[in-house]
């Protein structure tokens, strides 16, 4: 039996909130890179930004899959 992810989120609200957090992270990352390009904090922020972008992608994919499943069911 295949494992399946279960999403208990309100997609539009979640994506908006996550996108806002990602935008903030990217701003801080740009500032930090220009001031201290070799800082360990840069790598930490990059990692956080990548994690958030993956989470956004996962939610969007889950929503698209659910929509497609609904279309195919009809």
Short mmCIF file of N, CA and C in Angstrom, two decimals:
data_model
loop_
_atom_site.label_atom_id
_atom_site.label_comp_id
_atom_site.label_asym_id
_atom_site.label_seq_id
_atom_site.Cartn_x
_atom_site.Cartn_y
_atom_site.Cartn_z
N UNK A 1 0.83 -1.18 0.00
CA UNK A 1 0.00 0.00 0.00
C UNK A 1 0.89 1.25 0.00
N UNK A 2 0.54 2.19 -0.84
CA UNK A 2 1.32 3.42 -0.96
C UNK A 2 0.97 4.42 0.12
N UNK A 3 1.99 5.08 0.65
CA UNK A 3 1.75 6.14 1.63
C UNK A 3 1.21 7.37 0.92
N UNK A 4 0.34 8.07 1.60
CA UNK A 4 -0.25 9.26 1.01
C UNK A 4 -0.23 10.39 2.02
N UNK A 5 0.15 11.56 1.56
CA UNK A 5 0.15 12.73 2.44
C UNK A 5 -1.26 13.22 2.65
N UNK A 6 -1.50 13.69 3.85
CA UNK A 6 -2.80 14.28 4.17
C UNK A 6 -2.55 15.73 4.56
N UNK A 7 -3.25 16.65 3.92
CA UNK A 7 -3.08 18.07 4.19
C UNK A 7 -4.32 18.61 4.87
N UNK A 8 -4.15 19.16 6.03
CA UNK A 8 -5.24 19.80 6.76
C UNK A 8 -4.97 21.30 6.82
N UNK A 9 -4.94 21.93 5.69
CA UNK A 9 -4.67 23.37 5.66
C UNK A 9 -5.65 24.04 4.73
N UNK A 10 -5.86 25.31 4.98
CA UNK A 10 -6.60 26.13 4.05
C UNK A 10 -5.56 26.66 3.07
N UNK A 11 -5.52 26.09 1.89
CA UNK A 11 -4.46 26.36 0.93
C UNK A 11 -4.18 27.81 0.66
N UNK A 12 -5.20 28.58 0.28
CA UNK A 12 -4.97 29.97 -0.11
C UNK A 12 -4.41 30.78 1.05
N UNK A 13 -4.97 30.61 2.23
CA UNK A 13 -4.48 31.35 3.40
C UNK A 13 -3.08 30.89 3.76
N UNK A 14 -2.87 29.59 3.76
CA UNK A 14 -1.55 29.06 4.11
C UNK A 14 -0.48 29.52 3.12
N UNK A 15 -0.78 29.41 1.85
CA UNK A 15 0.20 29.81 0.85
C UNK A 15 0.51 31.29 0.98
N UNK A 16 -0.50 32.10 1.21
CA UNK A 16 -0.26 33.53 1.39
C UNK A 16 0.63 33.83 2.58
N UNK A 17 0.36 33.15 3.69
CA UNK A 17 1.17 33.34 4.90
C UNK A 17 2.59 32.85 4.68
N UNK A 18 2.73 31.67 4.07
CA UNK A 18 4.06 31.13 3.82
C UNK A 18 4.83 32.00 2.84
N UNK A 19 4.13 32.50 1.80
CA UNK A 19 4.79 33.35 0.83
C UNK A 19 5.28 34.64 1.47
N UNK A 20 4.48 35.18 2.40
CA UNK A 20 4.88 36.39 3.12
C UNK A 20 6.13 36.13 3.95
N UNK A 21 6.15 34.99 4.65
CA UNK A 21 7.33 34.62 5.45
C UNK A 21 8.55 34.43 4.55
N UNK A 22 8.34 33.81 3.38
CA UNK A 22 9.43 33.60 2.44
C UNK A 22 9.96 34.93 1.90
N UNK A 23 9.07 35.85 1.60
CA UNK A 23 9.49 37.18 1.13
C UNK A 23 10.33 37.89 2.19
N UNK A 24 9.89 37.80 3.45
CA UNK A 24 10.64 38.41 4.55
C UNK A 24 12.03 37.78 4.69
N UNK A 25 12.06 36.45 4.60
CA UNK A 25 13.35 35.75 4.69
C UNK A 25 14.29 36.18 3.56
N UNK A 26 13.75 36.29 2.36
CA UNK A 26 14.58 36.69 1.22
C UNK A 26 15.12 38.10 1.37
N UNK A 27 14.31 39.00 1.94
CA UNK A 27 14.78 40.37 2.18
C UNK A 27 15.94 40.36 3.18
N UNK A 28 15.74 39.62 4.29
CA UNK A 28 16.80 39.54 5.30
C UNK A 28 18.06 38.89 4.73
N UNK A 29 17.86 37.88 3.91
CA UNK A 29 18.98 37.19 3.29
C UNK A 29 19.77 38.13 2.39
N UNK A 30 19.08 38.92 1.58
CA UNK A 30 19.76 39.89 0.71
C UNK A 30 20.54 40.91 1.52
N UNK A 31 19.95 41.40 2.61
CA UNK A 31 20.64 42.36 3.45
C UNK A 31 21.89 41.75 4.07
N UNK A 32 21.74 40.56 4.61
CA UNK A 32 22.85 39.90 5.27
C UNK A 32 23.97 39.56 4.29
N UNK A 33 23.59 39.11 3.09
CA UNK A 33 24.61 38.77 2.09
C UNK A 33 25.43 39.99 1.69
N UNK A 34 24.77 41.15 1.62
CA UNK A 34 25.52 42.35 1.23
C UNK A 34 26.41 42.86 2.37
N UNK A 35 26.00 42.63 3.60
CA UNK A 35 26.78 43.11 4.74
C UNK A 35 27.84 42.12 5.20
N UNK A 36 27.46 40.86 5.28
CA UNK A 36 28.36 39.81 5.80
C UNK A 36 28.24 38.55 4.94
N UNK A 37 28.80 38.54 3.75
CA UNK A 37 28.59 37.43 2.82
C UNK A 37 29.08 36.07 3.34
N UNK A 38 29.96 36.04 4.30
CA UNK A 38 30.49 34.77 4.78
C UNK A 38 29.87 34.32 6.10
N UNK A 39 28.85 34.99 6.53
CA UNK A 39 28.23 34.69 7.81
C UNK A 39 27.53 33.33 7.78
N UNK A 40 27.59 32.62 8.89
CA UNK A 40 26.88 31.34 9.02
C UNK A 40 25.37 31.56 8.95
N UNK A 41 24.96 32.77 9.31
CA UNK A 41 23.53 33.10 9.29
C UNK A 41 22.97 33.07 7.86
N UNK A 42 23.81 33.38 6.87
CA UNK A 42 23.37 33.34 5.48
C UNK A 42 22.92 31.93 5.12
N UNK A 43 23.72 30.95 5.47
CA UNK A 43 23.36 29.56 5.17
C UNK A 43 22.11 29.13 5.91
N UNK A 44 21.96 29.59 7.14
CA UNK A 44 20.77 29.26 7.92
C UNK A 44 19.52 29.85 7.27
N UNK A 45 19.60 31.10 6.82
CA UNK A 45 18.47 31.74 6.16
C UNK A 45 18.16 31.07 4.82
N UNK A 46 19.19 30.70 4.08
CA UNK A 46 18.97 30.00 2.81
C UNK A 46 18.24 28.69 3.04
N UNK A 47 18.66 27.97 4.05
CA UNK A 47 18.03 26.70 4.37
C UNK A 47 16.55 26.90 4.74
N UNK A 48 16.28 27.91 5.52
CA UNK A 48 14.89 28.22 5.91
C UNK A 48 14.06 28.62 4.69
N UNK A 49 14.63 29.42 3.81
CA UNK A 49 13.92 29.85 2.61
C UNK A 49 13.61 28.65 1.71
N UNK A 50 14.56 27.75 1.55
CA UNK A 50 14.32 26.55 0.74
C UNK A 50 13.24 25.68 1.35
N UNK A 51 13.27 25.55 2.64
CA UNK A 51 12.26 24.75 3.33
C UNK A 51 10.86 25.34 3.13
N UNK A 52 10.74 26.64 3.27
CA UNK A 52 9.45 27.29 3.06
C UNK A 52 8.98 27.15 1.62
N UNK A 53 9.89 27.31 0.66
CA UNK A 53 9.48 27.19 -0.74
C UNK A 53 9.03 25.76 -1.06
N UNK A 54 9.67 24.77 -0.45
CA UNK A 54 9.22 23.39 -0.63
C UNK A 54 7.84 23.17 -0.04
N UNK A 55 7.61 23.76 1.12
CA UNK A 55 6.31 23.63 1.76
C UNK A 55 5.21 24.25 0.90
N UNK A 56 5.49 25.41 0.32
CA UNK A 56 4.54 26.06 -0.58
C UNK A 56 4.28 25.17 -1.79
N UNK A 57 5.34 24.63 -2.38
CA UNK A 57 5.19 23.74 -3.53
C UNK A 57 4.37 22.50 -3.18
N UNK A 58 4.62 21.93 -2.01
CA UNK A 58 3.87 20.74 -1.58
C UNK A 58 2.38 21.04 -1.48
N UNK A 59 2.04 22.18 -0.90
CA UNK A 59 0.63 22.56 -0.75
C UNK A 59 0.01 22.78 -2.12
N UNK A 60 0.71 23.49 -2.99
CA UNK A 60 0.17 23.74 -4.34
C UNK A 60 -0.03 22.43 -5.10
N UNK A 61 0.92 21.52 -4.99
CA UNK A 61 0.79 20.23 -5.66
C UNK A 61 -0.38 19.43 -5.10
N UNK A 62 -0.55 19.45 -3.78
CA UNK A 62 -1.67 18.74 -3.16
C UNK A 62 -3.00 19.32 -3.63
N UNK A 63 -3.07 20.64 -3.72
CA UNK A 63 -4.31 21.27 -4.19
C UNK A 63 -4.58 20.93 -5.64
N UNK A 64 -3.55 20.95 -6.47
CA UNK A 64 -3.72 20.62 -7.89
C UNK A 64 -4.13 19.16 -8.05
N UNK A 65 -3.55 18.28 -7.27
CA UNK A 65 -3.90 16.87 -7.33
C UNK A 65 -5.35 16.66 -6.92
N UNK A 66 -5.77 17.33 -5.87
CA UNK A 66 -7.16 17.22 -5.41
C UNK A 66 -8.12 17.75 -6.48
N UNK A 67 -7.78 18.85 -7.10
CA UNK A 67 -8.63 19.42 -8.15
C UNK A 67 -8.71 18.48 -9.35
N UNK A 68 -7.59 17.90 -9.73
CA UNK A 68 -7.57 16.97 -10.85
C UNK A 68 -8.38 15.72 -10.52
N UNK A 69 -8.21 15.22 -9.31
CA UNK A 69 -8.97 14.05 -8.87
C UNK A 69 -10.46 14.32 -8.96
N UNK A 70 -10.86 15.51 -8.56
CA UNK A 70 -12.28 15.89 -8.61
C UNK A 70 -12.77 15.96 -10.07
N UNK A 71 -11.95 16.51 -10.95
CA UNK A 71 -12.32 16.58 -12.36
C UNK A 71 -12.46 15.18 -12.97
N UNK A 72 -11.55 14.33 -12.63
CA UNK A 72 -11.56 12.98 -13.19
C UNK A 72 -12.71 12.14 -12.63
N UNK A 73 -13.15 12.48 -11.45
CA UNK A 73 -14.26 11.76 -10.82
C UNK A 73 -15.57 12.02 -11.55
N UNK A 74 -15.69 13.19 -12.17
CA UNK A 74 -16.95 13.59 -12.85
C UNK A 74 -17.16 12.87 -14.14
#
